[in-house]
Amino acid sequence: MSNTLPETGFVRLRQIIGNPARNLTPIIPVSRTTWFDGVKSGRFPKPVRLGPRTVAWRVEDIRKLLDSFGNAA
């Protein structure tokens, strides 16, 4: 299954870092621990709380992150 970003809205972590059990390829191939360490340090965007046990990331924030990776090279 292809894993592409929608135009707008929110994405869950498994959509960003992938999930082999669900056959989702990663957009940003890092581990869950690396992702949350990056969120804590400010390298990756902070999530938005959608409910008591649900967080997601704004697609716009993920696109900005991907753009910054392209500019780093």
PDB file of N, CA, C and O in Angstrom, residues 16 28 35-36 38-40 42-48 56-66 68-69:
ATOM      1  N   ILE A  16       3.356   8.439   9.151  1.00  0.00           N
ATOM      2  CA  ILE A  16       4.616   9.162   8.982  1.00  0.00           C
ATOM      3  C   ILE A  16       5.799   8.202   8.963  1.00  0.00           C
ATOM      4  O   ILE A  16       6.619   8.238   8.052  1.00  0.00           O
ATOM      5  N   ILE A  28       8.940   9.225   6.500  1.00  0.00           N
ATOM      6  CA  ILE A  28      10.194   9.551   7.171  1.00  0.00           C
ATOM      7  C   ILE A  28      10.636   8.274   7.892  1.00  0.00           C
ATOM      8  O   ILE A  28      10.034   7.887   8.893  1.00  0.00           O
ATOM      9  N   TRP A  35      11.580   9.219  16.544  1.00  0.00           N
ATOM     10  CA  TRP A  35      10.588  10.254  16.241  1.00  0.00           C
ATOM     11  C   TRP A  35      10.248  11.058  17.499  1.00  0.00           C
ATOM     12  O   TRP A  35      10.295  12.287  17.489  1.00  0.00           O
ATOM     13  N   PHE A  36       9.919  10.367  18.589  1.00  0.00           N
ATOM     14  CA  PHE A  36       9.528  11.087  19.797  1.00  0.00           C
ATOM     15  C   PHE A  36      10.703  11.816  20.444  1.00  0.00           C
ATOM     16  O   PHE A  36      10.516  12.879  21.048  1.00  0.00           O
ATOM     17  N   GLY A  38      12.978  13.250  18.642  1.00  0.00           N
ATOM     18  CA  GLY A  38      13.043  14.426  17.777  1.00  0.00           C
ATOM     19  C   GLY A  38      11.963  15.437  18.107  1.00  0.00           C
ATOM     20  O   GLY A  38      12.190  16.651  18.041  1.00  0.00           O
ATOM     21  N   VAL A  39      10.771  14.964  18.461  1.00  0.00           N
ATOM     22  CA  VAL A  39       9.695  15.870  18.882  1.00  0.00           C
ATOM     23  C   VAL A  39      10.111  16.585  20.161  1.00  0.00           C
ATOM     24  O   VAL A  39       9.966  17.811  20.288  1.00  0.00           O
ATOM     25  N   LYS A  40      10.664  15.827  21.095  1.00  0.00           N
ATOM     26  CA  LYS A  40      11.082  16.403  22.385  1.00  0.00           C
ATOM     27  C   LYS A  40      12.182  17.450  22.203  1.00  0.00           C
ATOM     28  O   LYS A  40      12.166  18.497  22.863  1.00  0.00           O
ATOM     29  N   GLY A  42      12.723  19.195  19.463  1.00  0.00           N
ATOM     30  CA  GLY A  42      12.324  20.252  18.545  1.00  0.00           C
ATOM     31  C   GLY A  42      12.720  20.004  17.102  1.00  0.00           C
ATOM     32  O   GLY A  42      12.462  20.825  16.232  1.00  0.00           O
ATOM     33  N   ARG A  43      13.363  18.885  16.835  1.00  0.00           N
ATOM     34  CA  ARG A  43      13.754  18.560  15.455  1.00  0.00           C
ATOM     35  C   ARG A  43      12.539  18.218  14.599  1.00  0.00           C
ATOM     36  O   ARG A  43      12.504  18.545  13.412  1.00  0.00           O
ATOM     37  N   PHE A  44      11.567  17.554  15.185  1.00  0.00           N
ATOM     38  CA  PHE A  44      10.332  17.186  14.497  1.00  0.00           C
ATOM     39  C   PHE A  44       9.181  17.976  15.100  1.00  0.00           C
ATOM     40  O   PHE A  44       9.234  18.384  16.266  1.00  0.00           O
ATOM     41  N   PRO A  45       8.108  18.197  14.330  1.00  0.00           N
ATOM     42  CA  PRO A  45       6.992  19.006  14.847  1.00  0.00           C
ATOM     43  C   PRO A  45       6.254  18.329  16.000  1.00  0.00           C
ATOM     44  O   PRO A  45       6.218  17.107  16.109  1.00  0.00           O
ATOM     45  N   LYS A  46       5.660  19.165  16.818  1.00  0.00           N
ATOM     46  CA  LYS A  46       4.870  18.667  17.945  1.00  0.00           C
ATOM     47  C   LYS A  46       3.508  18.191  17.443  1.00  0.00           C
ATOM     48  O   LYS A  46       2.964  18.750  16.496  1.00  0.00           O
ATOM     49  N   PRO A  47       2.941  17.188  18.091  1.00  0.00           N
ATOM     50  CA  PRO A  47       1.618  16.701  17.688  1.00  0.00           C
ATOM     51  C   PRO A  47       0.508  17.610  18.194  1.00  0.00           C
ATOM     52  O   PRO A  47       0.716  18.451  19.059  1.00  0.00           O
ATOM     53  N   VAL A  48      -0.669  17.394  17.631  1.00  0.00           N
ATOM     54  CA  VAL A  48      -1.881  18.083  18.054  1.00  0.00           C
ATOM     55  C   VAL A  48      -2.761  17.046  18.732  1.00  0.00           C
ATOM     56  O   VAL A  48      -2.969  15.951  18.191  1.00  0.00           O
ATOM     57  N   ALA A  56      -2.134  13.596  16.540  1.00  0.00           N
ATOM     58  CA  ALA A  56      -1.820  13.547  15.119  1.00  0.00           C
ATOM     59  C   ALA A  56      -0.952  14.753  14.793  1.00  0.00           C
ATOM     60  O   ALA A  56      -0.755  15.644  15.625  1.00  0.00           O
ATOM     61  N   TRP A  57      -0.422  14.773  13.592  1.00  0.00           N
ATOM     62  CA  TRP A  57       0.418  15.871  13.151  1.00  0.00           C
ATOM     63  C   TRP A  57      -0.236  16.561  11.967  1.00  0.00           C
ATOM     64  O   TRP A  57      -0.838  15.912  11.113  1.00  0.00           O
ATOM     65  N   ARG A  58      -0.120  17.872  11.907  1.00  0.00           N
ATOM     66  CA  ARG A  58      -0.655  18.634  10.776  1.00  0.00           C
ATOM     67  C   ARG A  58       0.152  18.291   9.526  1.00  0.00           C
ATOM     68  O   ARG A  58       1.386  18.262   9.558  1.00  0.00           O
ATOM     69  N   VAL A  59      -0.547  18.054   8.437  1.00  0.00           N
ATOM     70  CA  VAL A  59       0.125  17.739   7.174  1.00  0.00           C
ATOM     71  C   VAL A  59       1.070  18.880   6.793  1.00  0.00           C
ATOM     72  O   VAL A  59       2.180  18.638   6.318  1.00  0.00           O
ATOM     73  N   GLU A  60       0.655  20.112   7.030  1.00  0.00           N
ATOM     74  CA  GLU A  60       1.492  21.269   6.689  1.00  0.00           C
ATOM     75  C   GLU A  60       2.824  21.216   7.434  1.00  0.00           C
ATOM     76  O   GLU A  60       3.871  21.542   6.862  1.00  0.00           O
ATOM     77  N   ASP A  61       2.803  20.797   8.697  1.00  0.00           N
ATOM     78  CA  ASP A  61       4.039  20.693   9.483  1.00  0.00           C
ATOM     79  C   ASP A  61       4.956  19.602   8.934  1.00  0.00           C
ATOM     80  O   ASP A  61       6.176  19.767   8.887  1.00  0.00           O
ATOM     81  N   ILE A  62       4.370  18.491   8.515  1.00  0.00           N
ATOM     82  CA  ILE A  62       5.171  17.393   7.953  1.00  0.00           C
ATOM     83  C   ILE A  62       5.765  17.811   6.619  1.00  0.00           C
ATOM     84  O   ILE A  62       6.931  17.527   6.322  1.00  0.00           O
ATOM     85  N   ARG A  63       5.000  18.519   5.797  1.00  0.00           N
ATOM     86  CA  ARG A  63       5.532  19.020   4.517  1.00  0.00           C
ATOM     87  C   ARG A  63       6.695  19.986   4.737  1.00  0.00           C
ATOM     88  O   ARG A  63       7.708  19.933   4.025  1.00  0.00           O
ATOM     89  N   LYS A  64       6.581  20.879   5.717  1.00  0.00           N
ATOM     90  CA  LYS A  64       7.681  21.796   6.042  1.00  0.00           C
ATOM     91  C   LYS A  64       8.918  21.021   6.476  1.00  0.00           C
ATOM     92  O   LYS A  64      10.041  21.359   6.103  1.00  0.00           O
ATOM     93  N   LEU A  65       8.709  19.978   7.275  1.00  0.00           N
ATOM     94  CA  LEU A  65       9.832  19.139   7.715  1.00  0.00           C
ATOM     95  C   LEU A  65      10.515  18.483   6.519  1.00  0.00           C
ATOM     96  O   LEU A  65      11.731  18.502   6.410  1.00  0.00           O
ATOM     97  N   LEU A  66       9.725  17.927   5.614  1.00  0.00           N
ATOM     98  CA  LEU A  66      10.296  17.292   4.420  1.00  0.00           C
ATOM     99  C   LEU A  66      11.042  18.308   3.565  1.00  0.00           C
ATOM    100  O   LEU A  66      12.123  18.006   3.030  1.00  0.00           O
ATOM    101  N   SER A  68      12.550  20.960   4.671  1.00  0.00           N
ATOM    102  CA  SER A  68      13.795  21.287   5.363  1.00  0.00           C
ATOM    103  C   SER A  68      14.850  20.204   5.145  1.00  0.00           C
ATOM    104  O   SER A  68      16.042  20.510   5.091  1.00  0.00           O
ATOM    105  N   PHE A  69      14.431  18.954   5.007  1.00  0.00           N
ATOM    106  CA  PHE A  69      15.387  17.884   4.706  1.00  0.00           C
ATOM    107  C   PHE A  69      16.004  18.106   3.323  1.00  0.00           C
ATOM    108  O   PHE A  69      17.186  17.890   3.120  1.00  0.00           O
TER     109      PHE A  69
END
